[in-house]
Amino acid sequence: MEGRTLKDGEPATNTDPTAAWSLVLPLKPLVVAKSRLASSTGDPLRRQLALAFAQDTVAAALACPVVRDVLVVTDDPLAAAELTALGARAVPDSPAAGLNAALAHGAQAVRAERPRAAVAALGADLPALRPDELARVLTTAADFPRAFLADAAEIGTTLLAARPGSELNPAFGGPSRHRHLSTGAAEILLAGVDSVRRDVDTGEDLVAAAALGLGPYTARRHTPAGLVPGAVTGTRAAVVPAPVPDPVCGARPGC
């Protein structure tokens, strides 16, 4: 079954459009996360950035007015501790059977406590994420049982949402846009939500995210002068907070 495409101005069908969402974010152990970045950043910085991306994503998600809570599925103890400190909840990837199994496990963990929860899977690699743009995407998603947002390349998926009573049924990885359409999920087409679509897998992706304006955790590691890209346009705070010991590398030399 082909999914519908949602556009600005379509009539809403959801009877409770203000329902808050529970977000499920998957994160691989930092030792292997974001492996494609290594050729651009080097391995030590890759690990730092993988955590920073997740920190910026979680912080922005928790600041979103239609998000109730964030659950991170990860087996990395450091990442779990750092993201829990921001206000997320972390659970281990007990299925250990890949991305989609981890997301399904996270959704089940949410609904084990709140069976009628609205659940959305969100990539943990959205370092430019803005709460207001995420709110627009989730508000649109609430109009349909299942809906998704394609990535900036229009090949993959950065967000998949399931309203109460609908299973998440994630099909992330590779050309997941087509797979989510084929499962009947509606595609969300909104202008002005670039930060929700800009996931980062490569050095080129990181440059594109920086053009949108990075969150403080990523900007602290990515920009040499401490200025956040995009500060001229006012999209982010102009100055990154003072440096703090890096939780991945600490004081180890050459890290």
XYZ file of N, CA and C in Angstrom:
765
model
N 0.840 -1.195 0.000
C 0.000 0.000 0.000
C 0.872 1.241 0.000
N 0.631 2.177 -0.913
C 1.421 3.387 -0.988
C 0.928 4.393 0.042
N 1.861 5.054 0.716
C 1.487 6.034 1.717
C 1.093 7.353 1.090
N 0.321 8.146 1.799
C -0.045 9.474 1.365
C 1.103 10.422 1.568
N 1.071 11.555 0.875
C 2.022 12.623 1.071
C 1.316 13.767 1.776
N 1.903 14.262 2.857
C 1.307 15.347 3.618
C 1.956 16.659 3.230
N 1.148 17.677 3.038
C 1.659 18.994 2.697
C 1.044 20.037 3.619
N 1.681 21.226 3.677
C 1.099 22.325 4.427
C -0.298 22.600 3.915
N -1.231 22.802 4.830
C -2.574 23.167 4.431
C -3.545 22.026 4.319
N -3.082 20.765 4.404
C -4.016 19.650 4.359
C -4.850 19.633 5.634
N -6.114 19.256 5.541
C -6.954 19.228 6.734
C -6.491 18.172 7.719
N -6.569 18.496 8.990
C -6.167 17.564 10.027
C -7.253 16.541 10.269
N -6.828 15.307 10.582
C -7.790 14.262 10.906
C -7.608 13.755 12.325
N -6.548 14.209 13.001
C -6.273 13.734 14.346
C -7.242 14.357 15.345
N -7.787 13.562 16.241
C -8.722 14.079 17.228
C -8.018 14.683 18.435
N -6.713 14.467 18.562
C -5.955 15.022 19.680
C -4.606 15.526 19.188
N -4.601 16.624 18.412
C -3.359 17.084 17.785
C -2.347 17.629 18.773
N -2.745 17.881 20.012
C -1.806 18.438 20.976
C -1.108 17.369 21.809
N -1.388 16.092 21.532
C -0.784 15.010 22.316
C 0.738 15.087 22.248
N 1.390 14.935 23.400
C 2.846 14.984 23.442
C 3.423 13.658 22.971
N 4.589 13.732 22.373
C 5.242 12.573 21.779
C 6.353 12.044 22.667
N 6.538 10.741 22.628
C 7.726 10.092 23.180
C 8.645 9.757 22.017
N 9.880 10.225 22.089
C 10.835 9.991 21.011
C 11.785 8.864 21.390
N 12.082 8.018 20.430
C 13.030 6.921 20.605
C 14.221 7.176 19.695
N 15.408 7.265 20.283
C 16.629 7.524 19.523
C 17.576 6.339 19.661
N 18.089 5.825 18.552
C 19.066 4.732 18.621
C 20.486 5.279 18.571
N 21.395 4.681 19.312
C 22.788 5.112 19.279
C 23.702 3.906 19.440
N 24.547 3.685 18.441
C 25.518 2.605 18.516
C 26.573 2.922 19.576
N 27.292 1.919 20.055
C 28.450 2.214 20.915
C 29.390 3.190 20.220
N 29.924 4.133 20.969
C 30.725 5.195 20.365
C 31.956 4.666 19.639
N 32.449 3.520 20.023
C 33.632 2.971 19.365
C 33.377 2.647 17.904
N 32.112 2.436 17.529
C 31.791 2.110 16.137
C 30.836 3.104 15.506
N 30.298 4.048 16.260
C 29.304 4.970 15.722
C 29.916 5.927 14.706
N 29.143 6.244 13.680
C 29.526 7.224 12.661
C 30.872 6.903 12.015
N 31.037 5.662 11.624
C 32.320 5.210 11.083
C 32.704 5.941 9.801
N 31.731 6.386 9.026
C 32.040 7.066 7.761
C 32.627 8.451 7.962
N 32.541 8.974 9.167
C 33.136 10.279 9.448
C 34.643 10.201 9.632
N 35.151 9.033 9.947
C 36.559 8.909 10.329
C 37.511 9.423 9.258
N 37.168 9.232 7.990
C 38.071 9.665 6.926
C 38.184 11.180 6.865
N 37.198 11.890 7.379
C 37.220 13.352 7.382
C 37.712 13.943 8.689
N 37.478 13.238 9.787
C 37.746 13.814 11.102
C 38.857 13.127 11.876
N 39.203 11.911 11.495
C 40.065 11.089 12.325
C 39.227 10.347 13.342
N 39.746 9.246 13.832
C 38.927 8.389 14.684
C 38.599 8.982 16.051
N 39.562 9.599 16.747
C 39.201 10.153 18.059
C 38.101 11.207 17.974
N 38.193 12.128 17.001
C 37.175 13.161 16.863
C 35.845 12.558 16.410
N 35.911 11.517 15.610
C 34.678 10.839 15.200
C 33.871 10.405 16.416
N 34.549 9.798 17.395
C 33.841 9.336 18.588
C 33.272 10.508 19.388
N 34.037 11.581 19.482
C 33.537 12.763 20.170
C 32.310 13.330 19.467
N 32.370 13.394 18.151
C 31.251 13.959 17.396
C 30.011 13.077 17.468
N 30.192 11.773 17.451
C 29.031 10.885 17.547
C 28.247 11.162 18.830
N 28.970 11.361 19.934
C 28.295 11.702 21.181
C 27.715 13.104 21.125
N 28.466 14.051 20.567
C 27.980 15.433 20.491
C 26.712 15.533 19.654
N 26.667 14.810 18.530
C 25.444 14.813 17.716
C 24.249 14.368 18.562
N 24.444 13.298 19.305
C 23.347 12.775 20.119
C 22.961 13.764 21.218
N 23.952 14.403 21.824
C 23.654 15.383 22.873
C 22.847 16.552 22.321
N 23.245 17.073 21.166
C 22.493 18.184 20.574
C 21.091 17.744 20.154
N 20.973 16.535 19.641
C 19.667 16.028 19.239
C 18.749 15.884 20.450
N 19.254 15.280 21.503
C 18.439 15.075 22.709
C 18.058 16.408 23.337
N 19.015 17.335 23.435
C 18.725 18.628 24.052
C 17.647 19.379 23.279
N 17.746 19.367 21.956
C 16.743 20.060 21.149
C 15.391 19.363 21.238
N 15.408 18.042 21.237
C 14.148 17.298 21.320
C 13.434 17.572 22.634
N 14.182 17.598 23.733
C 13.569 17.840 25.032
C 13.057 19.273 25.166
N 13.586 20.188 24.346
C 13.111 21.572 24.348
C 11.903 21.770 23.435
N 11.512 20.738 22.708
C 10.391 20.833 21.772
C 9.074 20.800 22.551
N 8.157 21.722 22.293
C 6.940 21.814 23.106
C 5.974 20.647 22.962
N 6.107 19.835 21.909
C 5.187 18.709 21.754
C 5.844 17.379 22.083
N 7.037 17.428 22.675
C 7.741 16.211 23.093
C 7.569 16.030 24.587
N 7.092 14.856 24.967
C 6.925 14.529 26.389
C 8.214 14.011 26.999
N 8.903 13.086 26.290
C 10.117 12.493 26.827
C 10.926 11.876 25.696
N 12.165 11.541 26.026
C 13.100 10.960 25.058
C 13.701 9.707 25.661
N 13.658 8.624 24.903
C 14.279 7.366 25.315
C 15.378 7.029 24.318
N 16.580 6.771 24.828
C 17.721 6.420 23.984
C 18.009 4.934 24.149
N 18.120 4.239 23.029
C 18.465 2.819 23.035
C 19.947 2.703 22.704
N 20.744 2.334 23.685
C 22.184 2.260 23.467
C 22.820 1.295 24.447
N 23.908 0.679 24.020
C 24.711 -0.174 24.889
C 25.979 0.534 25.353
N 26.107 1.814 25.025
C 27.309 2.548 25.404
C 27.091 3.209 26.757
N 27.846 2.812 27.782
C 27.597 3.360 29.121
C 27.878 4.850 29.230
N 28.920 5.331 28.536
C 29.216 6.759 28.582
C 28.101 7.559 27.938
N 27.678 7.148 26.742
C 26.590 7.856 26.064
C 25.326 7.825 26.904
N 25.023 6.689 27.487
C 23.829 6.584 28.322
C 23.898 7.574 29.482
N 25.062 7.682 30.121
C 25.206 8.594 31.253
C 25.077 10.044 30.819
N 25.736 10.401 29.724
C 25.703 11.793 29.265
C 24.302 12.201 28.817
N 23.597 11.330 28.141
C 22.265 11.677 27.636
C 21.228 11.639 28.745
N 21.426 10.752 29.707
C 20.546 10.751 30.876
C 20.709 12.049 31.662
N 21.922 12.566 31.713
C 22.167 13.824 32.411
C 21.419 14.987 31.768
N 21.133 14.880 30.494
C 20.373 15.919 29.805
C 18.873 15.799 30.042
N 18.426 14.650 30.561
C 17.010 14.454 30.816
C 16.378 13.316 30.059
N 17.157 12.619 29.235
C 16.639 11.460 28.515
C 16.625 10.242 29.435
N 15.957 9.193 28.990
C 16.023 7.895 29.653
C 16.761 6.958 28.707
N 17.580 6.075 29.232
C 18.344 5.156 28.402
C 18.002 3.718 28.758
N 17.892 2.903 27.714
C 17.701 1.464 27.900
C 18.710 0.744 27.030
N 19.177 -0.435 27.446
C 20.137 -1.184 26.621
C 19.476 -1.745 25.376
N 20.294 -1.952 24.372
C 19.820 -2.562 23.123
C 19.790 -4.071 23.313
N 18.813 -4.538 24.067
C 18.781 -5.960 24.403
C 18.519 -6.874 23.215
N 17.786 -6.450 22.174
C 17.671 -7.347 21.020
C 19.006 -7.578 20.322
N 19.850 -6.514 20.284
C 21.157 -6.590 19.613
C 21.021 -7.183 18.222
N 20.011 -6.703 17.506
C 19.719 -7.257 16.179
C 19.602 -6.170 15.126
N 20.279 -5.047 15.353
C 20.289 -4.005 14.351
C 19.381 -2.834 14.697
N 19.417 -1.838 13.802
C 18.751 -0.560 14.030
C 17.251 -0.699 14.234
N 16.572 -1.390 13.343
C 15.119 -1.448 13.425
C 14.634 -2.246 14.631
N 15.374 -3.289 14.990
C 15.028 -4.033 16.198
C 15.203 -3.159 17.438
N 16.251 -2.320 17.436
C 16.468 -1.414 18.564
C 15.332 -0.408 18.682
N 14.886 0.128 17.551
C 13.796 1.102 17.575
C 12.488 0.463 18.022
N 12.202 -0.733 17.529
C 10.990 -1.434 17.953
C 11.048 -1.721 19.448
N 12.225 -2.094 19.932
C 12.403 -2.354 21.356
C 12.145 -1.085 22.173
N 12.656 0.047 21.699
C 12.433 1.303 22.394
C 10.965 1.686 22.427
N 10.292 1.523 21.293
C 8.858 1.835 21.247
C 8.076 0.944 22.208
N 8.453 -0.320 22.275
C 7.788 -1.246 23.202
C 8.035 -0.842 24.655
N 9.252 -0.357 24.938
C 9.559 0.079 26.303
C 8.700 1.274 26.706
N 8.491 2.195 25.760
C 7.632 3.348 26.038
C 6.211 2.893 26.305
N 5.689 2.030 25.435
C 4.290 1.630 25.539
C 4.037 0.584 26.621
N 5.091 -0.002 27.142
C 4.912 -0.872 28.297
C 4.462 -0.054 29.502
N 4.884 1.200 29.546
C 4.480 2.087 30.637
C 3.244 2.903 30.288
N 3.125 3.287 29.027
C 1.981 4.092 28.585
C 1.480 3.504 27.270
N 0.555 2.568 27.320
C 0.113 1.867 26.119
C -0.429 2.779 25.026
N -0.945 3.943 25.385
C -1.522 4.848 24.392
C -0.553 5.963 24.004
N 0.717 5.746 24.178
C 1.698 6.779 23.856
C 1.809 6.987 22.352
N 1.981 8.230 21.955
C 2.386 8.570 20.597
C 3.905 8.464 20.545
N 4.427 7.660 19.628
C 5.853 7.341 19.609
C 6.453 7.730 18.263
N 7.640 8.299 18.310
C 8.350 8.619 17.074
C 9.804 8.204 17.196
N 10.320 7.583 16.158
C 11.741 7.268 16.065
C 12.448 8.437 15.401
N 13.552 8.861 15.988
C 14.301 10.000 15.483
C 15.778 9.650 15.459
N 16.456 9.993 14.379
C 17.890 9.759 14.319
C 18.616 10.536 15.397
N 19.679 9.963 15.928
C 20.461 10.630 16.974
C 21.616 11.428 16.397
N 21.539 11.738 15.108
C 22.636 12.422 14.421
C 22.136 13.673 13.719
N 21.395 14.505 14.466
C 20.821 15.740 13.930
C 21.377 16.929 14.712
N 22.647 17.279 14.504
C 23.290 18.281 15.357
C 22.795 19.708 15.159
N 22.031 19.958 14.097
C 21.474 21.298 13.872
C 19.995 21.366 14.253
N 19.475 20.336 14.896
C 18.041 20.226 15.169
C 17.515 21.429 15.944
N 16.359 21.928 15.485
C 15.698 23.044 16.140
C 14.349 22.592 16.694
N 14.052 22.933 17.939
C 12.805 22.476 18.556
C 11.553 22.897 17.800
N 11.532 24.120 17.260
C 10.330 24.578 16.585
C 10.085 23.816 15.287
N 11.153 23.463 14.579
C 10.989 22.697 13.346
C 10.537 21.279 13.662
N 11.091 20.688 14.700
C 10.656 19.360 15.113
C 9.182 19.393 15.513
N 8.747 20.451 16.189
C 7.345 20.568 16.590
C 6.430 20.598 15.378
N 6.823 21.290 14.337
C 6.000 21.343 13.127
C 5.873 19.960 12.490
N 6.986 19.227 12.448
C 6.959 17.883 11.856
C 6.058 16.959 12.667
N 6.212 16.974 13.984
C 5.417 16.081 14.830
C 3.939 16.465 14.826
N 3.650 17.735 14.772
C 2.249 18.169 14.710
C 1.603 17.687 13.424
N 2.328 17.732 12.328
C 1.807 17.207 11.069
C 1.665 15.700 11.135
N 2.647 15.029 11.726
C 2.587 13.571 11.842
C 1.368 13.124 12.633
N 0.937 13.928 13.585
C -0.204 13.557 14.426
C -1.508 13.463 13.650
N -1.528 13.946 12.413
C -2.746 13.891 11.605
C -3.006 12.509 11.012
N -2.032 11.621 11.069
C -2.151 10.323 10.409
C -1.624 9.210 11.315
N -2.076 7.987 11.119
C -1.633 6.885 11.985
C -0.118 6.696 11.995
N 0.508 6.728 10.837
C 1.961 6.624 10.725
C 2.430 7.623 9.681
N 3.531 8.285 9.961
C 4.065 9.259 9.019
C 5.569 9.347 9.185
N 6.253 9.778 8.132
C 7.711 9.860 8.198
C 8.204 11.090 7.470
N 9.438 11.480 7.790
C 10.125 12.581 7.132
C 11.384 12.040 6.476
N 11.541 12.302 5.189
C 12.738 11.856 4.477
C 13.927 12.718 4.852
N 15.115 12.159 4.685
C 16.327 12.920 4.949
C 16.569 13.935 3.842
N 17.630 14.721 3.981
C 17.914 15.788 3.024
C 18.174 15.248 1.625
N 18.684 14.033 1.523
C 18.933 13.420 0.218
C 17.687 12.812 -0.396
N 16.587 12.765 0.369
C 15.319 12.184 -0.071
C 15.454 10.705 -0.421
N 16.341 10.043 0.275
C 16.543 8.604 0.106
C 16.242 7.867 1.406
N 16.779 8.374 2.484
C 16.570 7.759 3.790
C 15.462 8.437 4.575
N 15.453 8.193 5.880
C 14.420 8.703 6.778
C 15.085 9.208 8.048
N 14.645 10.370 8.522
C 15.162 10.862 9.801
C 14.149 10.730 10.922
N 12.858 10.651 10.599
C 11.825 10.552 11.623
C 10.690 9.673 11.129
N 10.215 8.788 11.996
C 9.052 7.954 11.728
C 8.166 8.020 12.956
N 6.908 8.372 12.768
C 6.001 8.595 13.886
C 4.803 7.660 13.804
N 4.351 7.224 14.969
C 3.165 6.364 15.061
C 2.243 6.925 16.138
N 1.039 7.255 15.735
C 0.044 7.770 16.656
C -0.424 6.661 17.597
N -1.045 6.986 18.705
C -1.581 5.945 19.584
C -2.458 4.961 18.828
N -2.258 3.677 19.096
C -3.008 2.638 18.417
C -2.357 2.107 17.159
N -1.271 2.737 16.707
C -0.547 2.292 15.513
C 0.843 1.813 15.911
N 1.285 0.736 15.285
C 2.630 0.236 15.523
C 3.639 1.073 14.746
N 4.829 1.224 15.314
C 5.861 2.018 14.651
C 6.322 1.361 13.356
N 6.598 0.061 13.395
C 7.005 -0.699 12.204
C 8.157 -0.019 11.460
N 9.307 0.195 12.106
C 10.406 0.913 11.464
C 11.078 0.100 10.364
N 11.515 0.814 9.339
C 12.229 0.188 8.218
C 13.387 1.081 7.798
N 14.163 1.523 8.777
C 15.281 2.431 8.530
C 16.450 1.691 7.870
N 17.362 2.500 7.323
C 18.565 1.968 6.697
C 18.495 2.031 5.190
N 19.527 2.635 4.559
C 19.555 2.703 3.100
C 18.361 3.471 2.553
N 17.741 2.954 1.477
C 16.619 3.661 0.845
C 15.315 3.483 1.628
N 15.304 3.950 2.855
C 14.147 3.698 3.720
C 12.946 4.558 3.372
N 13.146 5.651 2.663
C 11.990 6.454 2.236
C 11.012 5.588 1.449
N 11.512 4.853 0.493
C 10.635 3.998 -0.322
C 10.007 2.908 0.535
N 10.784 2.321 1.438
C 10.229 1.254 2.265
C 9.124 1.761 3.181
N 9.316 2.934 3.763
C 8.270 3.462 4.625
C 7.012 3.811 3.827
N 7.188 4.329 2.636
C 6.022 4.558 1.778
C 5.296 3.254 1.492
N 6.063 2.211 1.217
C 5.444 0.934 0.838
C 4.703 0.278 1.989
N 5.022 0.669 3.237
C 4.291 0.117 4.377
C 3.054 0.938 4.727
N 2.763 1.958 3.936
C 1.564 2.753 4.161
C 1.773 3.993 4.984
N 3.001 4.282 5.387
C 3.258 5.507 6.142
C 3.141 6.717 5.230
N 2.594 7.788 5.757
C 2.453 9.026 4.987
C 3.761 9.792 5.008
N 4.128 10.349 3.861
C 5.336 11.166 3.805
C 4.994 12.610 4.124
N 5.760 13.195 5.026
C 5.561 14.588 5.428
C 6.418 15.472 4.530
N 5.778 16.393 3.833
C 6.483 17.367 3.004
C 6.197 18.751 3.568
N 7.157 19.290 4.285
C 7.028 20.618 4.871
C 8.237 21.448 4.471
N 8.006 22.701 4.143
C 9.112 23.619 3.915
C 9.631 24.118 5.250
N 10.915 24.445 5.294
C 11.465 25.085 6.474
C 11.718 24.173 7.649
N 11.930 22.880 7.395
C 12.274 21.953 8.485
C 13.597 21.256 8.165
N 14.516 22.013 7.587
C 15.789 21.444 7.145
C 16.576 20.818 8.286
N 16.460 21.369 9.486
C 17.260 20.840 10.596
C 16.815 19.451 11.009
N 15.564 19.100 10.733
C 15.068 17.768 11.075
C 15.463 16.758 9.999
N 15.795 17.231 8.840
C 16.146 16.360 7.718
C 17.650 16.150 7.588
N 18.448 16.992 8.247
C 19.897 16.981 8.022
C 20.605 16.078 9.020
N 20.600 14.791 8.718
C 21.404 13.868 9.513
C 22.841 13.917 9.012
N 23.764 13.392 9.793
C 25.187 13.500 9.469
C 25.827 12.123 9.481
N 26.303 11.701 8.317
C 27.060 10.461 8.183
C 28.472 10.694 7.669
N 28.670 11.780 6.923
C 29.953 12.047 6.268
C 30.435 13.452 6.599
N 31.677 13.730 6.217
C 32.200 15.071 6.392
C 31.400 16.103 5.637
N 30.941 15.751 4.446
C 30.120 16.678 3.660
C 28.808 16.973 4.370
N 28.216 15.953 4.976
C 26.989 16.169 5.743
C 27.219 17.135 6.897
N 28.375 17.012 7.542
C 28.674 17.874 8.685
C 28.825 19.322 8.241
N 29.443 19.534 7.092
C 29.547 20.887 6.553
C 28.156 21.460 6.290
N 27.261 20.642 5.732
C 25.905 21.102 5.458
C 25.150 21.407 6.753
N 25.349 20.587 7.782
C 24.711 20.850 9.067
C 25.256 22.128 9.686
N 26.569 22.356 9.552
C 27.168 23.566 10.096
C 26.598 24.811 9.433
N 26.256 24.714 8.160
C 25.655 25.855 7.465
C 24.285 26.209 8.038
N 23.606 25.223 8.610
C 22.314 25.487 9.246
C 22.478 26.083 10.636
N 23.609 25.799 11.279
C 23.866 26.253 12.648
C 23.881 25.082 13.604
N 25.062 24.732 14.074
C 25.201 23.560 14.936
C 24.773 23.851 16.369
N 24.322 22.812 17.044
C 24.085 22.914 18.471
C 25.404 23.054 19.209
N 25.364 23.442 20.494
C 26.596 23.775 21.220
C 27.555 22.612 21.420
N 27.051 21.394 21.600
C 27.948 20.268 21.852
C 28.778 19.959 20.610
N 28.142 19.975 19.450
C 28.878 19.718 18.210
C 29.758 20.896 17.847
N 29.243 22.104 18.005
C 30.020 23.289 17.640
C 31.293 23.395 18.460
N 31.247 22.967 19.718
C 32.428 23.023 20.572
C 33.567 22.192 20.000
N 33.227 21.136 19.283
C 34.244 20.240 18.734
C 34.553 20.532 17.275
N 33.640 21.228 16.599
C 33.775 21.387 15.155
C 34.356 22.726 14.746
N 34.140 23.779 15.500
C 34.563 25.104 15.077
C 35.773 25.561 15.881
N 36.858 25.949 15.216
C 38.086 26.285 15.924
C 38.017 27.568 16.733
N 37.215 28.552 16.284
C 37.221 29.851 16.953
C 36.126 29.994 17.996
N 35.276 28.964 18.134
C 34.222 29.036 19.130
C 32.969 29.721 18.659
N 32.917 30.160 17.383
C 31.716 30.773 16.840
C 30.869 29.720 16.166
N 29.593 29.750 16.408
C 28.702 28.764 15.824
C 28.356 29.177 14.417
N 28.554 28.317 13.400
C 28.104 28.658 12.058
C 26.617 29.007 12.092
N 26.263 30.064 11.342
C 24.873 30.490 11.333
C 24.593 31.589 12.342
N 25.607 31.963 13.160
C 25.365 32.971 14.193
C 25.004 34.318 13.584
N 25.525 34.616 12.390
C 25.238 35.895 11.753
C 23.752 36.040 11.481
N 23.091 34.922 11.157
C 21.669 34.979 10.852
C 20.814 34.813 12.094
N 21.440 34.591 13.242
C 20.698 34.479 14.482
C 20.036 33.142 14.696
N 20.478 32.100 13.978
C 19.834 30.809 14.110
C 20.283 30.068 15.358
N 21.425 30.441 15.907
C 21.921 29.828 17.132
C 22.605 30.896 17.974
N 22.875 30.575 19.210
C 23.633 31.500 20.034
C 24.992 31.749 19.405
N 25.521 32.965 19.531
C 26.735 33.338 18.807
C 27.988 32.739 19.406
N 27.976 32.443 20.681
C 29.192 31.965 21.326
C 28.937 30.608 21.960
N 29.863 29.706 21.725
C 29.784 28.381 22.322
C 30.172 28.478 23.789
N 29.541 27.727 24.677
C 29.939 27.750 26.088
C 31.416 27.418 26.264
N 31.972 27.842 27.376
C 33.394 27.617 27.638
C 33.720 26.138 27.554
N 34.907 25.797 27.053
C 35.277 24.386 26.904
C 35.191 23.635 28.229
N 34.798 22.391 28.135
C 34.747 21.508 29.304
C 35.505 20.242 28.955
N 35.977 19.480 29.937
C 36.667 18.223 29.629
C 35.798 17.328 28.785
N 36.353 16.775 27.733
C 35.559 15.950 26.842
C 35.271 14.608 27.490
N 33.987 14.181 27.510
C 33.652 12.940 28.194
C 34.166 11.689 27.485
N 34.441 11.793 26.190
C 34.945 10.637 25.463
C 36.428 10.446 25.678
N 37.166 11.571 25.581
C 38.622 11.480 25.610
C 39.247 11.922 26.916
N 38.536 12.759 27.670
C 39.120 13.253 28.898
C 40.383 14.053 28.607
N 41.440 13.766 29.333
C 42.678 14.509 29.162
C 43.735 13.698 28.427
N 43.317 12.636 27.754
C 44.309 11.800 27.085
C 44.971 12.556 25.957
N 46.276 12.509 25.814
C 46.967 13.224 24.743
C 46.613 12.646 23.386
N 46.532 13.565 22.403
C 46.296 13.143 21.031
C 44.877 12.734 20.747
N 43.939 12.958 21.675
C 42.552 12.561 21.480
C 41.717 13.729 20.990
